[in-house]
Short mmCIF file of C-alpha atoms in Angstrom, two decimals:
data_model
loop_
_atom_site.label_atom_id
_atom_site.label_comp_id
_atom_site.label_asym_id
_atom_site.label_seq_id
_atom_site.Cartn_x
_atom_site.Cartn_y
_atom_site.Cartn_z
CA MET X 1 0.00 0.00 0.00
CA PRO X 2 1.25 3.55 -0.69
CA ALA X 3 2.71 5.37 2.27
CA THR X 4 0.65 8.02 4.07
CA PRO X 5 0.97 11.23 2.00
CA PRO X 6 3.23 13.84 3.60
CA LEU X 7 1.89 17.16 4.79
CA ARG X 8 3.28 19.10 1.80
CA LYS X 9 4.34 18.14 -1.71
CA ILE X 10 7.02 19.43 -4.02
CA ARG X 11 6.24 21.22 -7.32
CA ILE X 12 7.83 21.26 -10.77
CA VAL X 13 10.34 24.09 -10.28
CA GLN X 14 11.60 22.71 -7.00
CA LEU X 15 11.60 19.18 -8.40
CA THR X 16 13.77 20.34 -11.32
CA ALA X 17 16.26 21.80 -8.85
CA VAL X 18 16.32 18.59 -6.79
CA ILE X 19 16.81 16.49 -9.94
CA PHE X 20 19.60 18.81 -11.10
CA PHE X 21 21.45 18.25 -7.84
CA THR X 22 20.69 14.53 -7.73
CA VAL X 23 22.24 13.84 -11.14
CA SER X 24 24.74 16.69 -11.45
CA GLY X 25 24.97 19.73 -9.21
CA GLY X 26 27.10 21.48 -11.81
CA PRO X 27 30.36 20.57 -13.57
CA TYR X 28 32.40 20.24 -10.38
CA GLY X 29 34.23 16.92 -10.53
CA LEU X 30 34.37 17.02 -14.35
CA GLU X 31 37.88 18.50 -14.31
CA PRO X 32 39.77 15.18 -14.82
CA LEU X 33 38.01 14.64 -18.16
CA ILE X 34 40.46 16.81 -20.09
CA THR X 35 43.41 15.08 -18.42
CA TYR X 36 42.09 11.63 -19.33
CA ALA X 37 40.72 12.35 -22.82
CA GLY X 38 42.77 15.32 -24.01
CA GLU X 39 41.44 18.36 -25.81
CA HIS X 40 40.30 16.35 -28.84
CA GLY X 41 38.49 13.64 -26.91
CA ALA X 42 36.89 15.56 -24.02
CA LEU X 43 34.13 17.35 -25.95
CA LEU X 44 33.48 14.26 -28.09
CA LEU X 45 32.97 12.03 -25.05
CA LEU X 46 30.87 14.73 -23.39
CA LEU X 47 28.52 14.75 -26.38
CA ILE X 48 28.37 11.02 -27.08
CA THR X 49 28.42 9.45 -23.61
CA PRO X 50 25.22 11.11 -22.27
CA LEU X 51 23.34 10.05 -25.43
CA LEU X 52 24.42 6.44 -24.94
CA TRP X 53 24.39 6.34 -21.14
CA ASP X 54 21.75 8.82 -19.96
CA VAL X 55 19.03 8.99 -22.61
CA PRO X 56 18.09 5.27 -22.40
CA ALA X 57 18.02 5.56 -18.60
CA ILE X 58 15.85 8.69 -18.70
CA PHE X 59 13.33 7.09 -21.07
CA THR X 60 13.22 3.93 -18.95
CA VAL X 61 12.70 5.89 -15.74
CA LEU X 62 9.94 8.03 -17.25
CA GLU X 63 8.01 5.06 -18.61
CA LEU X 64 8.22 2.98 -15.44
CA ASN X 65 7.49 5.97 -13.21
CA SER X 66 4.46 6.90 -15.30
CA MET X 67 3.12 3.38 -14.70
CA MET X 68 4.00 3.25 -11.01
CA PRO X 69 4.67 6.65 -9.37
CA VAL X 70 5.18 5.20 -5.89
CA THR X 71 7.47 5.73 -2.93
CA GLY X 72 10.48 3.49 -3.39
CA GLY X 73 10.57 4.01 -7.15
CA TYR X 74 13.01 1.64 -8.87
CA TYR X 75 12.98 -0.84 -5.97
CA LYS X 76 9.22 -1.24 -6.25
CA TRP X 77 9.32 -1.54 -10.06
CA VAL X 78 11.89 -4.34 -10.00
CA LYS X 79 10.18 -6.12 -7.11
CA TYR X 80 6.84 -6.05 -8.92
CA ALA X 81 8.23 -7.26 -12.24
CA LEU X 82 10.98 -9.68 -11.20
CA GLY X 83 10.01 -10.79 -7.69
CA ASN X 84 11.23 -10.32 -4.13
CA ARG X 85 14.78 -11.57 -4.68
CA TRP X 86 15.64 -9.20 -7.50
CA GLY X 87 13.74 -6.38 -5.84
CA PHE X 88 15.94 -6.85 -2.80
CA PHE X 89 19.05 -6.89 -5.01
CA GLU X 90 17.96 -3.62 -6.61
CA GLY X 91 17.35 -1.93 -3.26
CA TRP X 92 20.55 -3.30 -1.71
CA TRP X 93 22.77 -2.36 -4.63
CA THR X 94 21.43 1.17 -4.95
CA TRP X 95 21.68 1.65 -1.20
CA LEU X 96 25.34 0.65 -1.29
CA TYR X 97 26.21 2.77 -4.32
CA THR X 98 24.55 5.83 -2.81
CA PHE X 99 26.65 5.55 0.35
CA VAL X 100 29.71 5.70 -1.88
CA ASP X 101 28.23 8.56 -3.88
CA LEU X 102 27.41 10.57 -0.79
CA ALA X 103 30.92 10.12 0.62
CA ILE X 104 32.34 12.12 -2.32
CA TYR X 105 30.58 15.43 -1.73
CA PRO X 106 31.68 16.51 1.76
CA GLY X 107 35.27 16.15 0.52
CA LEU X 108 34.50 18.31 -2.52
CA PHE X 109 33.00 20.91 -0.19
CA VAL X 110 36.28 21.06 1.74
CA LEU X 111 38.26 21.25 -1.52
CA TYR X 112 36.40 24.36 -2.69
CA ALA X 113 36.27 25.93 0.77
CA SER X 114 40.07 25.58 0.89
CA TYR X 115 40.26 28.02 -2.02
CA PHE X 116 39.41 30.76 0.47
CA PHE X 117 41.05 29.28 3.57
CA PRO X 118 43.75 26.70 2.72
CA VAL X 119 44.09 25.78 6.38
CA LEU X 120 40.63 24.13 6.21
CA ALA X 121 42.19 21.17 4.37
CA GLU X 122 43.77 20.19 7.69
CA TYR X 123 40.30 19.92 9.24
CA ARG X 124 38.75 17.86 6.43
CA ILE X 125 37.16 15.19 8.63
CA PRO X 126 35.30 17.46 11.11
CA ILE X 127 34.09 19.72 8.28
CA CYS X 128 32.85 16.69 6.32
CA LEU X 129 30.98 15.50 9.39
CA CYS X 130 29.35 18.92 9.76
CA VAL X 131 28.13 18.76 6.14
CA ILE X 132 26.78 15.23 6.64
CA TRP X 133 24.82 15.96 9.78
CA ALA X 134 23.54 19.39 8.74
CA SER X 135 22.09 17.72 5.65
CA ALA X 136 20.56 14.99 7.80
CA GLY X 137 18.76 17.66 9.82
CA LEU X 138 17.49 19.37 6.67
CA ASN X 139 16.18 16.07 5.27
CA ILE X 140 14.36 15.26 8.48
CA LEU X 141 12.45 18.53 8.02
CA GLY X 142 11.00 17.14 4.76
CA ILE X 143 11.08 17.30 0.98
CA VAL X 144 9.79 20.88 0.67
CA PRO X 145 12.69 22.41 2.66
CA VAL X 146 15.10 20.29 0.61
CA GLY X 147 13.43 21.53 -2.59
CA LYS X 148 13.59 25.18 -1.57
CA THR X 149 17.21 24.81 -0.49
CA SER X 150 18.06 23.13 -3.81
CA LEU X 151 16.48 26.01 -5.72
CA PHE X 152 18.51 28.57 -3.76
CA LEU X 153 21.78 26.62 -4.08
CA GLY X 154 21.11 26.05 -7.79
CA ALA X 155 21.08 29.80 -8.37
CA ILE X 156 24.42 30.08 -6.55
CA VAL X 157 25.89 27.31 -8.75
CA PHE X 158 24.66 28.72 -12.08
CA ALA X 159 25.33 32.43 -11.58
CA PRO X 160 29.17 32.32 -11.57
CA PHE X 161 29.25 30.12 -14.68
CA ILE X 162 26.88 32.44 -16.53
CA ILE X 163 29.25 35.31 -15.70
CA LEU X 164 32.23 33.20 -16.82
CA PHE X 165 30.66 32.26 -20.15
CA THR X 166 29.52 35.84 -20.82
CA LEU X 167 32.93 37.36 -20.14
CA PHE X 168 34.67 34.65 -22.17
CA PHE X 169 32.58 35.17 -25.30
CA ILE X 170 32.85 38.97 -24.99
CA HIS X 171 36.65 38.87 -24.72
CA HIS X 172 37.27 36.06 -27.22
CA ALA X 173 34.79 36.92 -30.00
CA GLY X 174 36.36 35.99 -33.34
CA ASN X 175 39.22 34.11 -31.68
CA ILE X 176 37.59 30.78 -30.92
CA SER X 177 38.72 27.44 -32.31
CA ILE X 178 36.97 24.13 -31.69
CA PRO X 179 39.40 21.18 -31.55
CA SER X 180 38.70 18.41 -34.03
CA PRO X 181 36.91 15.57 -32.20
CA SER X 182 38.98 12.41 -31.99
CA LEU X 183 39.78 9.57 -29.59
CA LYS X 184 42.97 8.73 -31.43
CA GLY X 185 45.99 8.29 -29.20
CA ILE X 186 44.03 7.97 -25.93
CA PRO X 187 45.28 4.91 -23.99
CA PHE X 188 42.52 2.44 -23.16
CA PRO X 189 42.90 2.89 -19.36
CA SER X 190 42.56 6.66 -19.81
CA LEU X 191 39.51 6.16 -22.01
CA GLY X 192 37.93 4.02 -19.30
CA MET X 193 38.57 6.65 -16.64
CA ALA X 194 37.27 9.40 -18.96
CA LEU X 195 34.06 7.42 -19.43
CA TYR X 196 33.77 6.90 -15.68
CA THR X 197 34.18 10.66 -15.17
CA VAL X 198 31.37 11.56 -17.59
CA MET X 199 29.13 8.71 -16.39
CA TRP X 200 29.52 9.73 -12.77
CA ASN X 201 28.64 13.32 -13.61
CA CYS X 202 25.43 12.17 -15.34
CA LEU X 203 23.96 9.38 -13.21
CA GLY X 204 21.06 9.09 -10.80
CA TRP X 205 17.98 9.68 -12.98
CA ASP X 206 16.24 6.74 -11.31
CA ASN X 207 17.06 8.04 -7.82
CA VAL X 208 14.66 10.94 -8.26
CA THR X 209 11.65 8.59 -8.36
CA THR X 210 11.91 7.23 -4.81
CA TYR X 211 9.75 10.04 -3.41
CA ALA X 212 7.14 10.13 -6.23
CA GLU X 213 4.21 10.20 -3.78
CA GLU X 214 5.65 13.42 -2.35
CA VAL X 215 5.42 15.19 -5.74
CA GLU X 216 2.36 17.07 -7.01
CA LYS X 217 0.99 15.51 -10.23
CA PRO X 218 4.01 13.18 -10.40
CA VAL X 219 3.69 11.91 -13.98
CA ARG X 220 3.61 15.37 -15.57
CA SER X 221 6.01 16.89 -13.04
CA TYR X 222 8.67 14.24 -13.66
CA LEU X 223 8.31 14.47 -17.43
CA VAL X 224 8.87 18.24 -17.46
CA SER X 225 11.48 18.31 -14.71
CA VAL X 226 13.66 15.45 -15.97
CA PHE X 227 13.95 16.83 -19.51
CA SER X 228 14.55 20.37 -18.20
CA ALA X 229 17.31 19.16 -15.88
CA PHE X 230 18.94 17.11 -18.67
CA VAL X 231 19.14 20.13 -20.99
CA LEU X 232 20.53 22.34 -18.21
CA VAL X 233 23.18 19.78 -17.29
CA MET X 234 24.36 19.09 -20.85
CA VAL X 235 24.57 22.77 -21.87
CA LEU X 236 26.46 23.65 -18.70
CA TYR X 237 28.92 20.75 -19.10
CA PHE X 238 29.64 21.46 -22.76
CA LEU X 239 30.24 25.16 -22.21
CA VAL X 240 32.49 24.74 -19.19
CA ILE X 241 34.71 22.15 -20.91
CA PHE X 242 34.82 24.29 -24.04
CA VAL X 243 35.82 27.42 -22.11
CA THR X 244 38.37 25.44 -20.08
CA HIS X 245 40.02 24.22 -23.26
CA GLN X 246 40.06 27.70 -24.77
CA SER X 247 41.62 29.17 -21.63
CA GLY X 248 44.87 27.29 -22.24
CA ILE X 249 45.14 26.17 -18.62
CA SER X 250 47.58 23.33 -17.98
CA ASN X 251 46.26 19.93 -16.97
CA SER X 252 48.30 19.94 -13.77
CA VAL X 253 46.85 23.27 -12.59
CA LEU X 254 43.33 22.17 -13.55
CA ALA X 255 43.70 18.90 -11.66
CA ASP X 256 45.08 20.70 -8.59
CA LYS X 257 42.79 23.74 -8.39
CA GLY X 258 39.77 22.88 -10.54
CA PHE X 259 37.48 25.28 -12.38
CA PRO X 260 38.16 28.22 -10.02
CA ALA X 261 41.65 28.34 -11.57
CA VAL X 262 40.08 28.62 -15.04
CA ALA X 263 37.93 31.56 -13.92
CA GLU X 264 40.91 33.18 -12.22
CA LEU X 265 43.00 32.83 -15.38
CA LEU X 266 40.30 34.39 -17.57
CA SER X 267 38.87 37.13 -15.35
CA GLY X 268 40.78 37.39 -12.11
CA LYS X 269 40.62 36.11 -8.58
CA TRP X 270 37.17 37.58 -7.91
CA LEU X 271 35.53 35.22 -10.42
CA GLY X 272 37.64 32.31 -9.21
CA GLY X 273 36.23 32.96 -5.77
CA LEU X 274 32.66 32.94 -7.11
CA ILE X 275 33.24 29.61 -8.89
CA ALA X 276 34.76 28.14 -5.71
CA PHE X 277 31.78 29.37 -3.69
CA GLY X 278 29.51 27.76 -6.27
CA GLY X 279 31.45 24.52 -5.74
CA MET X 280 30.67 24.66 -2.04
CA ALA X 281 26.98 25.25 -2.82
CA SER X 282 27.03 22.40 -5.34
CA SER X 283 28.44 19.93 -2.81
CA LEU X 284 25.82 20.87 -0.24
CA GLY X 285 22.97 20.69 -2.76
CA ILE X 286 24.02 17.31 -4.18
CA TYR X 287 24.43 15.78 -0.77
CA ALA X 288 21.02 16.91 0.43
CA ALA X 289 19.25 15.81 -2.78
CA VAL X 290 20.90 12.37 -2.93
CA LEU X 291 20.24 11.75 0.77
CA LEU X 292 16.59 12.60 0.10
CA SER X 293 16.37 9.89 -2.55
CA VAL X 294 18.33 7.13 -0.80
CA SER X 295 16.59 7.49 2.56
CA ARG X 296 13.25 6.40 1.06
CA VAL X 297 14.60 3.06 -0.18
CA PRO X 298 15.46 1.37 3.17
CA LYS X 299 12.24 2.77 4.59
CA VAL X 300 10.15 1.01 1.94
CA MET X 301 12.27 -2.16 2.16
CA ALA X 302 11.65 -2.19 5.91
CA ASP X 303 7.91 -1.82 5.19
CA ASP X 304 8.26 -4.99 3.12
CA ASP X 305 10.07 -6.76 5.99
CA LEU X 306 13.32 -7.05 3.98
CA LEU X 307 15.24 -4.76 6.35
CA PRO X 308 14.85 -4.15 10.12
CA LYS X 309 11.53 -2.58 11.00
CA GLY X 310 13.08 0.40 12.75
CA LEU X 311 14.18 1.84 9.40
CA ASN X 312 10.59 2.64 8.42
CA LYS X 313 9.79 4.85 11.40
CA GLN X 314 8.32 8.21 10.38
CA HIS X 315 8.90 11.46 12.21
CA SER X 316 5.68 12.32 14.04
CA ARG X 317 5.67 15.93 12.86
CA PHE X 318 7.50 15.99 9.52
CA GLN X 319 6.46 12.53 8.29
CA THR X 320 9.98 11.76 7.09
CA PRO X 321 11.89 8.45 7.52
CA TYR X 322 14.18 9.95 10.13
CA VAL X 323 15.70 6.64 11.31
CA SER X 324 16.68 5.76 7.74
CA ILE X 325 18.19 9.24 7.32
CA LEU X 326 20.21 8.86 10.51
CA VAL X 327 21.47 5.37 9.59
CA CYS X 328 22.53 6.57 6.13
CA SER X 329 24.37 9.49 7.70
CA ILE X 330 26.23 7.24 10.15
CA ILE X 331 27.43 4.95 7.35
CA VAL X 332 28.56 7.84 5.14
CA SER X 333 30.44 9.32 8.10
CA LEU X 334 32.57 6.16 8.11
CA MET X 335 33.35 6.31 4.37
CA ILE X 336 34.72 9.82 3.90
CA LEU X 337 38.36 8.67 4.04
CA TRP X 338 38.18 6.98 0.60
CA PRO X 339 40.08 8.81 -2.20
CA PHE X 340 37.97 10.45 -4.91
CA ALA X 341 39.12 8.27 -7.84
CA ASP X 342 38.32 5.03 -6.00
CA LEU X 343 34.90 6.28 -4.90
CA LEU X 344 34.09 7.27 -8.48
CA ILE X 345 34.87 3.77 -9.84
CA ILE X 346 32.94 1.98 -7.08
CA ASP X 347 30.03 4.40 -7.47
CA VAL X 348 29.52 3.92 -11.21
CA THR X 349 30.18 0.15 -11.15
CA VAL X 350 27.57 -0.62 -8.49
CA TYR X 351 25.09 1.86 -9.94
CA GLY X 352 25.32 0.26 -13.39
CA ALA X 353 24.37 -3.14 -11.98
CA GLY X 354 21.22 -1.74 -10.38
CA LEU X 355 20.34 0.14 -13.55
CA SER X 356 20.56 -3.11 -15.55
CA LEU X 357 17.73 -4.56 -13.45
CA GLU X 358 15.58 -1.57 -14.32
CA TYR X 359 16.17 -2.19 -18.03
CA ILE X 360 15.17 -5.84 -17.58
CA THR X 361 12.07 -4.66 -15.71
CA LEU X 362 11.14 -2.40 -18.62
CA ILE X 363 11.28 -5.33 -21.06
CA LYS X 364 9.50 -7.72 -18.69
CA LEU X 365 6.58 -5.34 -18.12
CA ARG X 366 6.25 -4.61 -21.84
CA MET X 367 5.86 -8.37 -22.36
CA ALA X 368 3.81 -9.26 -19.26
CA ALA X 369 1.61 -6.15 -18.99
CA PRO X 370 1.39 -4.56 -22.46
CA ASP X 371 -2.08 -3.12 -21.84
CA VAL X 372 -1.33 -1.32 -18.58
CA HIS X 373 -1.73 2.44 -19.04
CA ARG X 374 1.59 4.25 -19.58
CA PRO X 375 1.14 8.05 -19.72
CA PHE X 376 4.69 8.15 -21.07
CA LYS X 377 5.72 5.29 -23.35
CA ILE X 378 9.02 4.93 -25.24
CA PRO X 379 8.05 4.78 -28.95
CA LEU X 380 9.94 1.53 -29.56
CA SER X 381 8.93 -2.11 -29.86
CA ILE X 382 10.54 -4.75 -27.64
CA PRO X 383 13.38 -5.45 -30.15
CA GLY X 384 13.96 -1.69 -30.38
CA LEU X 385 14.11 -1.43 -26.59
CA CYS X 386 16.68 -4.24 -26.50
CA LEU X 387 18.86 -2.36 -28.97
CA MET X 388 18.45 0.84 -26.94
CA ILE X 389 19.55 -0.94 -23.77
CA MET X 390 22.67 -2.28 -25.46
CA LEU X 391 24.01 1.28 -25.73
CA PRO X 392 24.48 1.97 -21.98
CA VAL X 393 25.50 -1.64 -21.35
CA THR X 394 28.34 -1.28 -23.87
CA VAL X 395 29.51 2.00 -22.34
CA TYR X 396 29.40 0.41 -18.87
CA PHE X 397 31.58 -2.57 -19.77
CA VAL X 398 34.08 -0.49 -21.74
CA ALA X 399 34.53 1.77 -18.70
CA LEU X 400 34.82 -1.23 -16.37
CA ALA X 401 37.42 -2.87 -18.62
CA GLY X 402 39.37 0.39 -18.71
CA ALA X 403 39.41 0.51 -14.90
CA PHE X 404 40.73 -3.05 -14.69
CA SER X 405 43.54 -2.19 -17.11
CA SER X 406 44.41 1.01 -15.24
CA GLN X 407 46.78 1.52 -12.35
CA GLU X 408 46.62 -0.76 -9.32
CA HIS X 409 44.37 1.40 -7.15
CA ALA X 410 41.71 1.49 -9.86
CA VAL X 411 41.77 -2.30 -10.16
CA TRP X 412 41.26 -2.72 -6.44
CA ALA X 413 38.40 -0.21 -6.46
CA ALA X 414 36.68 -2.19 -9.23
CA VAL X 415 37.25 -5.45 -7.33
CA PHE X 416 35.76 -3.88 -4.20
CA ALA X 417 32.72 -2.80 -6.22
CA ILE X 418 32.17 -6.33 -7.54
CA THR X 419 32.54 -7.70 -4.00
CA ALA X 420 29.90 -5.23 -2.82
CA LEU X 421 27.56 -6.44 -5.58
CA SER X 422 28.14 -10.05 -4.51
CA SER X 423 27.12 -9.23 -0.94
CA ALA X 424 23.48 -8.94 -2.05
CA GLU X 425 23.24 -12.70 -2.59
CA LEU X 426 24.71 -13.44 0.86
CA VAL X 427 22.34 -11.05 2.63
CA TRP X 428 19.36 -12.39 0.63
CA ARG X 429 20.13 -15.96 1.70
CA LEU X 430 20.26 -14.84 5.33
CA ILE X 431 16.87 -13.16 4.93
CA VAL X 432 15.29 -16.25 3.34
CA TRP X 433 16.82 -18.48 6.02
CA LYS X 434 15.23 -16.37 8.79
CA LYS X 435 12.04 -15.50 6.86
CA PRO X 436 11.42 -18.25 4.29
CA TYR X 437 8.09 -16.76 3.22
CA HIS X 438 10.02 -14.08 1.28
CA LYS X 439 11.29 -16.64 -1.21
CA ASN X 440 7.97 -16.75 -3.02
CA GLY X 441 6.28 -13.78 -1.42
CA ASP X 442 3.81 -11.39 -2.99
CA SER X 443 5.57 -8.75 -5.08
CA SER X 444 2.54 -6.62 -5.94
CA ILE X 445 2.82 -2.88 -5.37
CA PHE X 446 -0.82 -2.08 -5.94
#
């Protein structure tokens, strides 16, 4: 049964802001792309990868969400179509990947805050913990405060880049050259890491469906908001990589100081400071939005008796899964010591496995329930859907192969990710051993 509706629901504009932060939060973290792919490959990968990786995921999410706009989103879809076991796998995998994802952003906040006060880098751990627990408090207050905060932080993220792009095109009119797109000469390990970088900066479209019952007119709202967020993200990414290339900044400086160094090179320290401040806002906004999405999954799994019952407790006033939020925050607090590159590989690897179950669910429901009303339906037959799904699957395995052929730390990160995926089977067997009725339990969501 659907959860009790919350006191207040989020609207399209706020939902667009939350989606923007869930899947992107701005180009921060995209800096290594030029190092990995070079000036000729960066823009090409930035144009091609989202079409192959994101568009199939967006279409899949919109169709399944239009059929079943329920709290728990992707977990409920997979459970309904494929049964309890695979539903548990989906929830478990996405829970794990989101812990890894969340652990990245407090560190990025410290990185950009250090632009103003370098001494803050020495206090990375306590500052990260402050970010984690302030966001936990905001999420306990509910989806509307998170939505309003995302809208405010989104303006802070976009404004400095709009200034950067405007000043660049004013000062460089008639002196712009676009590098010829080519992947020639890029070592395979570097190509894999470049793909991981773009994929990580464009993932999470399914995460935004876990709170569908907290959205006004969810089918229409998601359709408008998802496409709006996708356009905003792609335009912003393309322009910032283009301007970075045109600035002539060295790869070493870019890797060390990020996009604030680009702004400082083009327009002075004042704009570098604005970009760095936007990076701080981006980290806060992403963390709050992703925590919003992940906290609903263990709550719904606990409702289904697949996780301890305490995780589904609702706050008496705000009607939020506060225990789930607190547990997520505790786990992330223990993971903030991982280096960025390792977290990125683990994040994308585990996420891709969960996304594959959603693609299988799409095909299964097209075959098993062809007549169920779909307000949004991908205009492809089942063979066409299979071909569409092959695009992100190919990108995923190319990136994974590149990680395995990379330096040692990347290999171990990929191995850790595969081990994390394997843990789902072990935990599932423990659940069935203690609660055998789950093996063939009812998977209906209606």
